[in-house]
CSV table of N, CA and C in Angstrom, one decimal:
chain,number,residue,atom,x,y,z
A,240,MET,N,-6.0,24.0,-6.9
A,240,MET,CA,-6.9,25.6,-7.7
A,240,MET,C,-8.1,24.9,-7.9
A,241,LYS,N,-9.8,25.3,-7.5
A,241,LYS,CA,-10.5,25.3,-7.6
A,241,LYS,C,-11.2,25.7,-9.2
A,242,SER,N,-10.8,26.6,-9.8
A,242,SER,CA,-10.6,27.1,-10.6
A,242,SER,C,-10.7,28.2,-12.2
A,243,THR,N,-11.1,27.8,-12.9
A,243,THR,CA,-9.8,28.3,-14.0
A,243,THR,C,-9.7,29.5,-14.5
A,244,GLU,N,-10.8,30.9,-13.4
A,244,GLU,CA,-10.6,32.3,-14.2
A,244,GLU,C,-9.6,32.7,-14.4
A,245,HIS,N,-8.8,31.8,-13.8
A,245,HIS,CA,-7.0,33.1,-14.7
A,245,HIS,C,-5.9,32.0,-15.7
A,246,LEU,N,-7.3,31.0,-16.5
A,246,LEU,CA,-6.4,30.6,-17.7
A,246,LEU,C,-6.9,31.1,-18.5
A,247,ASP,N,-5.3,31.5,-19.9
A,247,ASP,CA,-6.3,32.0,-21.0
A,247,ASP,C,-6.0,30.3,-21.9
A,248,ARG,N,-6.2,30.4,-23.1
A,248,ARG,CA,-6.5,30.1,-24.6
A,248,ARG,C,-4.5,29.8,-24.4
A,249,ILE,N,-4.2,29.9,-23.7
A,249,ILE,CA,-2.5,29.0,-24.3
A,249,ILE,C,-2.2,27.0,-23.4
A,250,ASP,N,-2.8,28.6,-21.9
A,250,ASP,CA,-3.4,27.4,-21.4
A,250,ASP,C,-4.0,26.2,-21.0
A,251,PHE,N,-5.3,26.2,-21.5
A,251,PHE,CA,-5.9,25.2,-22.3
A,251,PHE,C,-5.2,24.8,-23.7
A,252,ALA,N,-4.2,25.1,-24.3
A,252,ALA,CA,-4.2,24.5,-25.3
A,252,ALA,C,-2.7,23.6,-25.2
A,253,LEU,N,-2.7,23.5,-23.9
A,253,LEU,CA,-0.6,23.3,-23.4
A,253,LEU,C,-2.3,22.2,-22.5
A,254,LEU,N,-2.7,22.4,-21.8
A,254,LEU,CA,-3.7,21.1,-21.3
A,254,LEU,C,-3.7,20.2,-21.6
A,255,MET,N,-4.7,20.5,-23.0
A,255,MET,CA,-5.0,19.3,-24.5
A,255,MET,C,-3.7,18.5,-24.7
A,256,VAL,N,-3.5,19.6,-25.3
A,256,VAL,CA,-2.1,18.4,-25.5
A,256,VAL,C,-0.4,18.0,-24.6
A,257,LEU,N,-1.0,18.0,-23.5
A,257,LEU,CA,-0.5,17.6,-22.4
A,257,LEU,C,-1.2,15.8,-21.9
A,258,GLN,N,-2.9,16.5,-22.6
A,258,GLN,CA,-3.1,15.2,-21.8
A,258,GLN,C,-2.9,14.4,-22.8
A,259,LYS,N,-3.2,14.6,-24.0
A,259,LYS,CA,-2.8,12.9,-24.9
A,259,LYS,C,-1.3,12.5,-24.7
A,260,ASN,N,-0.4,14.4,-24.8
A,260,ASN,CA,0.9,13.2,-24.6
A,260,ASN,C,1.8,13.6,-23.9
A,261,ALA,N,2.4,13.7,-22.5
A,261,ALA,CA,3.1,14.2,-21.9
A,261,ALA,C,3.8,13.9,-21.7
A,262,ARG,N,4.8,13.4,-23.0
A,262,ARG,CA,5.9,12.9,-23.3
A,262,ARG,C,6.3,14.2,-24.2
A,263,LEU,N,5.5,15.3,-24.4
A,263,LEU,CA,6.4,16.0,-25.3
A,263,LEU,C,8.0,16.8,-25.1
A,264,ALA,N,8.5,16.9,-25.9
A,264,ALA,CA,10.1,17.9,-25.4
A,264,ALA,C,9.2,19.3,-25.2
A,265,ASN,N,9.7,20.3,-24.7
A,265,ASN,CA,9.2,21.4,-24.2
A,265,ASN,C,9.8,22.1,-25.6
A,266,ASN,N,10.5,21.8,-26.7
A,266,ASN,CA,10.4,22.7,-28.3
A,266,ASN,C,8.8,22.2,-29.0
A,267,ARG,N,8.8,20.6,-28.7
A,267,ARG,CA,7.7,20.4,-29.0
A,267,ARG,C,6.3,20.7,-28.9
A,268,LEU,N,6.5,21.2,-28.0
A,268,LEU,CA,5.0,21.5,-26.8
A,268,LEU,C,5.2,22.8,-28.2
A,269,ALA,N,6.1,23.9,-28.4
A,269,ALA,CA,5.7,24.8,-27.6
A,269,ALA,C,5.4,25.4,-29.1
A,270,GLU,N,5.7,24.4,-30.1
A,270,GLU,CA,5.8,24.8,-32.0
A,270,GLU,C,4.1,24.2,-31.5
A,271,LEU,N,3.4,23.7,-30.8
A,271,LEU,CA,2.3,23.0,-31.9
A,271,LEU,C,0.8,23.4,-30.7
A,272,VAL,N,1.3,24.5,-29.8
A,272,VAL,CA,0.6,25.5,-29.2
A,272,VAL,C,0.7,26.8,-29.9
A,273,GLY,N,1.7,27.3,-30.8
A,273,GLY,CA,2.1,28.4,-30.9
A,273,GLY,C,2.9,29.6,-29.9
A,274,VAL,N,3.8,29.4,-29.2
A,274,VAL,CA,4.1,29.6,-28.4
A,274,VAL,C,6.5,29.8,-29.0
A,275,ALA,N,7.0,30.6,-27.8
A,275,ALA,CA,8.3,30.0,-28.1
A,275,ALA,C,8.4,29.6,-26.7
A,276,PRO,N,9.4,28.7,-26.6
A,276,PRO,CA,10.4,27.7,-25.5
A,276,PRO,C,9.9,28.4,-25.0
A,277,SER,N,10.9,29.3,-24.5
A,277,SER,CA,10.7,29.9,-22.6
A,277,SER,C,8.8,30.0,-22.0
A,278,THR,N,8.4,30.6,-23.0
A,278,THR,CA,7.3,31.0,-22.8
A,278,THR,C,6.7,29.8,-21.9
A,279,CYS,N,6.6,28.3,-23.0
A,279,CYS,CA,6.0,27.3,-23.4
A,279,CYS,C,6.3,25.7,-21.9
A,280,LEU,N,7.1,26.2,-21.3
A,280,LEU,CA,8.1,25.6,-20.3
A,280,LEU,C,7.1,27.0,-18.8
A,281,GLU,N,7.5,28.3,-18.9
A,281,GLU,CA,7.2,28.7,-18.0
A,281,GLU,C,5.9,28.9,-17.6
A,282,ARG,N,5.0,28.4,-18.5
A,282,ARG,CA,3.6,28.0,-18.1
A,282,ARG,C,3.1,26.8,-17.6
A,283,VAL,N,3.4,26.1,-17.9
A,283,VAL,CA,3.7,24.4,-17.8
A,283,VAL,C,4.5,25.1,-16.5
A,284,ARG,N,5.5,24.8,-15.4
A,284,ARG,CA,5.8,25.0,-14.7
A,284,ARG,C,4.5,26.4,-13.1
A,285,ARG,N,3.6,27.5,-13.7
A,285,ARG,CA,3.0,28.0,-13.5
A,285,ARG,C,2.1,26.9,-13.8
A,286,LEU,N,1.4,26.3,-13.9
A,286,LEU,CA,0.2,24.9,-14.4
A,286,LEU,C,0.4,24.4,-13.5
A,287,ALA,N,1.7,24.4,-12.5
A,287,ALA,CA,1.7,22.9,-11.8
A,287,ALA,C,2.4,23.2,-10.7
A,288,ARG,N,2.8,24.6,-10.5
A,288,ARG,CA,1.8,25.4,-9.3
A,288,ARG,C,0.7,25.6,-9.2
A,289,LEU,N,0.2,25.9,-10.0
A,289,LEU,CA,-1.2,26.6,-9.3
A,289,LEU,C,-2.0,25.3,-9.1
A,290,GLY,N,-1.6,23.5,-9.6
A,290,GLY,CA,-2.2,22.5,-8.8
A,290,GLY,C,-3.2,21.7,-10.1
A,291,VAL,N,-2.9,22.4,-11.2
A,291,VAL,CA,-4.0,22.8,-12.3
A,291,VAL,C,-3.3,21.2,-13.0
A,292,ILE,N,-2.2,21.2,-12.9
A,292,ILE,CA,-1.4,19.8,-13.7
A,292,ILE,C,-0.4,18.5,-12.5
A,293,LYS,N,-2.0,17.7,-12.7
A,293,LYS,CA,-1.5,16.9,-11.0
A,293,LYS,C,0.1,16.2,-10.2
A,294,GLY,N,0.9,15.8,-11.4
A,294,GLY,CA,1.4,15.0,-11.8
A,294,GLY,C,1.3,14.6,-13.3
A,295,TYR,N,2.8,13.8,-13.7
A,295,TYR,CA,2.5,13.1,-14.5
A,295,TYR,C,2.6,10.6,-15.0
A,296,HIS,N,2.2,10.4,-15.3
A,296,HIS,CA,2.7,8.9,-15.4
A,296,HIS,C,2.6,8.7,-16.3
A,297,CYS,N,3.0,7.1,-15.8
A,297,CYS,CA,3.3,6.5,-17.0
A,297,CYS,C,2.0,5.3,-16.6
A,298,ASP,N,1.7,4.3,-18.2
A,298,ASP,CA,0.3,4.1,-18.6
A,298,ASP,C,0.7,2.8,-18.9
A,299,VAL,N,1.0,1.7,-17.5
A,299,VAL,CA,1.6,0.2,-17.6
A,299,VAL,C,0.6,-0.6,-18.1
A,300,ASP,N,0.7,-1.3,-18.9
A,300,ASP,CA,0.0,-3.1,-19.2
A,300,ASP,C,0.3,-4.0,-18.2
A,301,PRO,N,-1.2,-4.2,-17.5
A,301,PRO,CA,-1.8,-4.8,-17.0
A,301,PRO,C,-0.6,-6.6,-17.1
A,302,ALA,N,-1.3,-6.4,-17.9
A,302,ALA,CA,-1.4,-7.7,-18.4
A,302,ALA,C,0.3,-8.1,-18.5
A,303,ALA,N,1.6,-7.5,-19.0
A,303,ALA,CA,3.0,-7.0,-18.8
A,303,ALA,C,3.8,-7.9,-17.9
A,304,LEU,N,3.0,-7.9,-16.7
A,304,LEU,CA,3.1,-7.4,-15.5
A,304,LEU,C,2.3,-9.2,-14.2
A,305,GLY,N,1.5,-9.8,-15.8
A,305,GLY,CA,1.4,-11.0,-14.9
A,305,GLY,C,-0.6,-10.6,-14.6
A,306,VAL,N,-1.1,-9.8,-14.3
A,306,VAL,CA,-2.4,-9.3,-14.0
A,306,VAL,C,-3.3,-9.4,-15.2
A,307,SER,N,-4.4,-10.4,-14.8
A,307,SER,CA,-5.0,-10.5,-16.1
A,307,SER,C,-6.4,-10.9,-15.5
A,308,LEU,N,-7.3,-9.7,-14.1
A,308,LEU,CA,-8.3,-9.8,-14.3
A,308,LEU,C,-8.5,-8.8,-13.6
A,309,GLU,N,-9.2,-7.8,-14.2
A,309,GLU,CA,-9.7,-6.6,-13.6
A,309,GLU,C,-11.0,-6.1,-12.7
A,310,ALA,N,-10.7,-5.4,-11.7
A,310,ALA,CA,-13.1,-6.1,-11.4
A,310,ALA,C,-12.5,-4.4,-11.0
A,311,MET,N,-14.5,-4.3,-10.1
A,311,MET,CA,-14.8,-3.4,-9.5
A,311,MET,C,-15.6,-4.0,-8.2
A,312,ILE,N,-15.3,-2.9,-7.3
A,312,ILE,CA,-16.0,-3.5,-6.2
A,312,ILE,C,-16.1,-2.8,-4.7
A,313,ALA,N,-18.0,-2.5,-6.1
A,313,ALA,CA,-18.9,-2.3,-4.4
A,313,ALA,C,-18.6,-1.8,-3.2
A,314,VAL,N,-18.8,-0.2,-2.7
A,314,VAL,CA,-18.5,-1.2,-0.9
A,314,VAL,C,-19.5,-0.4,-0.7
A,315,ARG,N,-20.5,-1.8,0.2
A,315,ARG,CA,-21.2,-0.4,1.3
A,315,ARG,C,-21.1,-0.2,2.5
A,316,LEU,N,-20.6,0.5,2.9
A,316,LEU,CA,-20.5,1.0,4.3
A,316,LEU,C,-21.4,0.7,5.5
A,317,ARG,N,-20.9,0.5,6.6
A,317,ARG,CA,-21.9,-0.2,8.0
A,317,ARG,C,-23.1,1.2,8.0
A,318,ARG,N,-22.5,2.6,8.7
A,318,ARG,CA,-22.6,3.1,9.0
A,318,ARG,C,-21.9,4.5,8.7
A,319,HIS,N,-22.8,6.1,8.3
A,319,HIS,CA,-21.9,6.9,7.6
A,319,HIS,C,-20.5,8.0,9.0
A,320,SER,N,-19.4,8.7,9.3
A,320,SER,CA,-19.4,9.7,9.3
A,320,SER,C,-17.9,9.9,9.1
A,321,ARG,N,-17.7,11.0,9.0
A,321,ARG,CA,-16.4,11.1,8.1
A,321,ARG,C,-15.0,10.1,8.3
A,322,ASP,N,-15.0,10.2,9.7
A,322,ASP,CA,-13.0,9.5,10.6
A,322,ASP,C,-14.1,8.0,9.8
A,323,LEU,N,-15.2,7.3,9.9
A,323,LEU,CA,-15.1,6.0,8.8
A,323,LEU,C,-14.4,6.2,7.2
A,324,VAL,N,-15.6,7.3,7.1
A,324,VAL,CA,-15.1,7.2,5.4
A,324,VAL,C,-13.7,7.4,5.1
A,325,ASP,N,-13.4,8.7,5.8
A,325,ASP,CA,-12.0,8.8,5.3
A,325,ASP,C,-10.9,7.7,5.9
A,326,SER,N,-11.3,7.4,6.4
A,326,SER,CA,-10.2,5.9,7.1
A,326,SER,C,-10.0,4.4,6.2
A,327,PHE,N,-11.0,4.3,5.9
A,327,PHE,CA,-12.0,3.3,5.3
A,327,PHE,C,-10.9,4.0,3.1
A,328,ARG,N,-11.1,5.0,2.9
A,328,ARG,CA,-10.3,5.1,2.1
A,328,ARG,C,-8.9,5.1,1.1
A,329,GLN,N,-8.1,5.9,3.0
A,329,GLN,CA,-6.8,5.4,3.2
A,329,GLN,C,-7.1,4.2,3.3
A,330,TYR,N,-7.4,3.2,4.0
A,330,TYR,CA,-7.5,2.1,3.9
A,330,TYR,C,-6.7,1.7,2.6
A,331,VAL,N,-8.0,1.9,2.0
A,331,VAL,CA,-7.9,0.8,0.4
A,331,VAL,C,-7.5,2.0,-0.4
A,332,ALA,N,-6.8,2.6,-0.4
A,332,ALA,CA,-5.8,3.5,-1.7
A,332,ALA,C,-4.4,2.5,-1.7
A,333,GLU,N,-4.0,2.4,-0.2
A,333,GLU,CA,-2.5,1.6,0.8
A,333,GLU,C,-2.9,-0.1,-0.7
A,334,LEU,N,-4.1,-0.4,0.0
A,334,LEU,CA,-3.9,-2.5,-1.2
A,334,LEU,C,-3.2,-2.1,-2.3
A,335,ALA,N,-2.0,-2.7,-2.9
A,335,ALA,CA,-1.5,-2.7,-3.4
A,335,ALA,C,-1.8,-3.3,-5.1
A,336,GLU,N,-3.2,-4.1,-4.8
A,336,GLU,CA,-4.2,-4.0,-5.5
A,336,GLU,C,-4.4,-2.5,-6.6
A,337,VAL,N,-5.0,-2.5,-5.8
A,337,VAL,CA,-5.5,-1.0,-6.1
A,337,VAL,C,-5.2,-0.5,-6.6
A,338,ARG,N,-6.7,0.2,-8.3
A,338,ARG,CA,-5.8,1.1,-9.5
A,338,ARG,C,-6.5,2.3,-8.9
A,339,SER,N,-8.0,2.3,-8.6
A,339,SER,CA,-8.3,3.3,-8.3
A,339,SER,C,-9.3,2.7,-7.0
A,340,VAL,N,-9.7,4.8,-6.6
A,340,VAL,CA,-11.0,4.3,-6.2
A,340,VAL,C,-12.0,6.2,-5.8
A,341,PHE,N,-13.2,5.5,-5.6
A,341,PHE,CA,-14.0,6.7,-6.1
A,341,PHE,C,-14.9,6.3,-5.1
A,342,HIS,N,-15.5,7.7,-3.7
A,342,HIS,CA,-16.3,7.9,-3.2
A,342,HIS,C,-17.7,8.5,-3.3
A,343,VAL,N,-18.6,7.5,-3.9
A,343,VAL,CA,-20.1,8.2,-4.9
A,343,VAL,C,-20.7,7.6,-3.9
A,344,THR,N,-22.1,8.3,-4.4
A,344,THR,CA,-23.4,8.4,-4.0
A,344,THR,C,-24.3,7.0,-4.7
A,345,GLY,N,-25.2,7.1,-3.6
A,345,GLY,CA,-26.0,5.9,-4.2
A,345,GLY,C,-25.9,4.7,-3.5
A,346,GLY,N,-26.9,3.9,-3.8
A,346,GLY,CA,-27.0,2.7,-2.8
A,346,GLY,C,-25.0,2.0,-2.7
A,347,ASP,N,-24.6,2.8,-3.0
A,347,ASP,CA,-23.1,2.2,-2.6
A,347,ASP,C,-22.2,3.6,-2.0
A,348,ASP,N,-21.0,3.6,-1.2
A,348,ASP,CA,-20.8,4.3,0.1
A,348,ASP,C,-19.1,4.7,-1.8
A,349,PHE,N,-18.7,3.2,-1.2
A,349,PHE,CA,-17.6,3.4,-2.7
A,349,PHE,C,-17.4,2.7,-3.8
A,350,LEU,N,-16.2,2.7,-4.8
A,350,LEU,CA,-16.0,2.1,-6.4
A,350,LEU,C,-15.1,1.7,-5.9
A,351,VAL,N,-13.9,0.8,-6.3
A,351,VAL,CA,-13.1,0.4,-6.0
A,351,VAL,C,-12.2,-0.2,-7.4
A,352,HIS,N,-11.4,0.0,-8.3
A,352,HIS,CA,-11.2,-0.5,-9.2
A,352,HIS,C,-9.6,-1.0,-8.9
A,353,VAL,N,-9.6,-2.2,-8.5
A,353,VAL,CA,-8.8,-3.5,-8.9
A,353,VAL,C,-7.8,-4.3,-9.4
A,354,ALA,N,-6.5,-5.3,-9.5
A,354,ALA,CA,-6.2,-5.3,-10.9
A,354,ALA,C,-5.6,-6.7,-9.9
A,355,VAL,N,-6.2,-7.8,-10.8
A,355,VAL,CA,-4.9,-9.0,-9.7
A,355,VAL,C,-5.1,-10.1,-10.9
A,356,ARG,N,-4.1,-11.5,-9.9
A,356,ARG,CA,-3.9,-11.7,-11.1
A,356,ARG,C,-4.7,-13.1,-11.9
A,357,ASP,N,-5.4,-13.1,-11.0
A,357,ASP,CA,-6.8,-13.9,-11.5
A,357,ASP,C,-8.2,-13.9,-10.3
A,358,SER,N,-8.8,-15.2,-11.1
A,358,SER,CA,-10.4,-15.8,-10.0
A,358,SER,C,-9.9,-15.6,-8.3
A,359,ASP,N,-9.3,-16.3,-7.6
A,359,ASP,CA,-8.4,-17.0,-6.8
A,359,ASP,C,-8.6,-15.7,-5.9
A,360,HIS,N,-7.0,-14.3,-6.8
A,360,HIS,CA,-7.0,-13.9,-6.1
A,360,HIS,C,-7.8,-12.6,-5.8
A,361,LEU,N,-8.8,-12.7,-6.3
A,361,LEU,CA,-9.9,-11.9,-6.7
A,361,LEU,C,-10.9,-12.4,-5.5
A,362,ARG,N,-11.5,-13.5,-5.2
A,362,ARG,CA,-11.2,-13.8,-3.9
A,362,ARG,C,-10.9,-13.7,-2.8
A,363,ASP,N,-10.3,-13.7,-2.9
A,363,ASP,CA,-9.0,-13.2,-1.3
A,363,ASP,C,-9.5,-12.7,-1.0
A,364,LEU,N,-8.6,-11.8,-2.0
A,364,LEU,CA,-8.2,-10.1,-2.5
A,364,LEU,C,-10.4,-10.2,-1.7
A,365,ALA,N,-10.9,-9.7,-1.5
A,365,ALA,CA,-12.4,-9.6,-1.6
A,365,ALA,C,-12.9,-9.7,0.4
A,366,LEU,N,-12.4,-11.4,0.6
A,366,LEU,CA,-12.4,-11.4,1.7
A,366,LEU,C,-12.0,-11.4,2.5
A,367,ASP,N,-10.6,-11.7,2.1
A,367,ASP,CA,-9.1,-11.1,3.0
A,367,ASP,C,-8.9,-9.8,3.7
A,368,SER,N,-9.8,-9.0,2.1
A,368,SER,CA,-9.2,-7.3,2.6
A,368,SER,C,-10.7,-6.2,2.4
A,369,PHE,N,-12.0,-6.8,2.3
A,369,PHE,CA,-12.8,-5.9,2.4
A,369,PHE,C,-13.9,-6.5,3.1
A,370,THR,N,-14.2,-8.0,3.3
A,370,THR,CA,-15.3,-8.5,4.2
A,370,THR,C,-14.9,-8.5,5.3
A,371,THR,N,-13.6,-8.6,5.9
A,371,THR,CA,-12.8,-8.4,7.1
A,371,THR,C,-13.5,-7.5,7.7
A,372,ARG,N,-13.6,-6.1,7.7
A,372,ARG,CA,-12.9,-4.4,7.3
A,372,ARG,C,-14.3,-5.1,8.6
A,373,PRO,N,-14.4,-4.1,9.6
A,373,PRO,CA,-15.9,-3.7,10.1
A,373,PRO,C,-16.9,-2.7,10.1
A,374,GLU,N,-16.4,-2.0,9.3
A,374,GLU,CA,-17.0,-0.8,8.6
A,374,GLU,C,-18.1,-0.9,7.8
A,375,VAL,N,-17.4,-2.5,6.6
A,375,VAL,CA,-17.9,-2.8,5.5
A,375,VAL,C,-19.2,-3.2,5.7
A,376,ASP,N,-20.6,-2.6,5.5
A,376,ASP,CA,-21.8,-3.5,4.5
A,376,ASP,C,-22.1,-5.2,4.5
A,377,HIS,N,-21.4,-4.5,2.6
A,377,HIS,CA,-21.7,-5.0,2.2
A,377,HIS,C,-21.1,-4.9,1.1
A,378,ILE,N,-20.2,-5.5,0.3
A,378,ILE,CA,-19.6,-6.0,-1.0
A,378,ILE,C,-20.0,-6.0,-2.4
A,379,GLN,N,-20.3,-6.3,-3.8
A,379,GLN,CA,-20.9,-7.0,-5.2
A,379,GLN,C,-19.5,-6.3,-6.1
A,380,THR,N,-19.1,-7.1,-6.7
A,380,THR,CA,-17.9,-7.3,-7.5
A,380,THR,C,-17.9,-7.7,-9.0
A,381,ARG,N,-18.1,-6.3,-9.5
A,381,ARG,CA,-17.8,-6.9,-11.1
A,381,ARG,C,-17.3,-7.1,-12.3
A,382,LEU,N,-17.2,-7.9,-12.8
A,382,LEU,CA,-15.5,-8.6,-14.4
A,382,LEU,C,-15.3,-7.0,-14.3
A,383,ILE,N,-14.5,-6.6,-14.9
A,383,ILE,CA,-14.0,-5.3,-16.4
A,383,ILE,C,-14.1,-6.3,-17.6
A,384,PHE,N,-14.1,-6.2,-18.4
A,384,PHE,CA,-14.6,-7.0,-19.5
A,384,PHE,C,-13.0,-5.6,-20.5
A,385,GLU,N,-13.3,-5.2,-20.9
A,385,GLU,CA,-12.3,-3.8,-21.1
A,385,GLU,C,-12.7,-2.8,-20.6
A,386,TYR,N,-11.3,-2.1,-20.0
A,386,TYR,CA,-10.4,-1.1,-19.6
A,386,TYR,C,-10.9,0.2,-20.9
A,387,THR,N,-10.6,1.3,-20.8
A,387,THR,CA,-10.5,2.7,-22.0
A,387,THR,C,-9.6,3.2,-21.7
A,388,PRO,N,-8.9,4.0,-20.6
A,388,PRO,CA,-8.8,5.5,-20.2
A,388,PRO,C,-8.9,6.3,-20.7
A,389,THR,N,-9.5,7.9,-21.6
A,389,THR,CA,-8.9,8.6,-22.2
A,389,THR,C,-8.1,9.5,-21.7
A,390,TRP,N,-8.2,9.4,-20.8
A,390,TRP,CA,-7.1,10.1,-20.0
A,390,TRP,C,-6.8,12.0,-20.5
A,391,ARG,N,-8.7,12.9,-20.9
A,391,ARG,CA,-8.5,14.0,-20.9
A,391,ARG,C,-10.1,14.1,-20.2
A,392,LEU,N,-10.1,15.8,-19.9
A,392,LEU,CA,-11.5,15.4,-19.3
A,392,LEU,C,-12.1,17.2,-20.2
A,393,PRO,N,-13.2,17.5,-20.7
A,393,PRO,CA,-14.2,17.9,-21.7
A,393,PRO,C,-13.9,19.4,-21.8
A,394,VAL,N,-13.4,19.4,-20.4
A,394,VAL,CA,-13.4,21.2,-20.3
A,394,VAL,C,-12.7,22.0,-20.5
A,395,VAL,N,-12.0,21.2,-20.5
A,395,VAL,CA,-10.9,22.3,-21.2
A,395,VAL,C,-10.4,22.4,-22.7
A,396,GLU,N,-11.0,20.6,-23.7
A,396,GLU,CA,-12.0,21.0,-25.1
A,396,GLU,C,-12.2,22.4,-25.3
A,397,GLU,N,-13.6,22.3,-23.9
A,397,GLU,CA,-14.7,22.9,-24.5
A,397,GLU,C,-14.6,24.2,-24.1
A,398,ARG,N,-13.6,24.8,-23.5
A,398,ARG,CA,-12.9,26.1,-22.6
A,398,ARG,C,-11.8,26.8,-23.8
A,399,LEU,N,-11.1,25.9,-24.1
A,399,LEU,CA,-10.0,26.1,-25.5
A,399,LEU,C,-10.5,27.1,-26.6
A,400,SER,N,-12.3,26.4,-27.1
A,400,SER,CA,-12.5,26.7,-28.2
A,400,SER,C,-14.1,28.0,-28.1
A,401,ALA,N,-13.7,27.5,-26.9
A,401,ALA,CA,-14.4,29.5,-26.2
A,401,ALA,C,-13.0,30.6,-26.4
A,402,ALA,N,-12.5,29.6,-25.8
A,402,ALA,CA,-11.2,31.0,-26.4
A,402,ALA,C,-10.6,31.7,-27.3
A,403,VAL,N,-11.3,30.6,-27.5
A,403,VAL,CA,-10.1,30.9,-29.6
A,403,VAL,C,-11.5,32.1,-31.0
A,404,ASP,N,-13.4,31.0,-30.2
A,404,ASP,CA,-13.7,31.8,-31.0
A,404,ASP,C,-14.1,32.5,-30.6
A,405,ALA,N,-14.0,33.4,-29.3
A,405,ALA,CA,-13.9,35.4,-28.3
A,405,ALA,C,-13.1,35.6,-29.5
């Protein structure tokens, strides 16, 4: 779904609450938004059917799994074509160490967020999985000292405020 024109104030309220805690029981979610549980359940199912809600995720502490280092790897490709870009994005997304892949504008073509055991693992990943690729021209690695995801989209809160004010 590309447009929010079919979403109303209740939909935006549901999204705002679910972005903060997607594990809420339907009855509690309905209570927080001010609708009947049956209405709430149908609204959430509709949002999923429309592709507004793309999934539910578990936020795992990397350190609990022995992952002590995260980094962003900036990648510049030698040439640009849809096939090369798509192929590289698919390859990188399938690497076990990759948390997310961003196709970006500017001097680099991709920013790749990786999670690894230690600096040796990061070096091996960079050398074995990135610099060996023929389409890669240059990489630059930046260590992440701290990562704080917000799990919310500002547009949801803005649209909810606008719908309530109307």
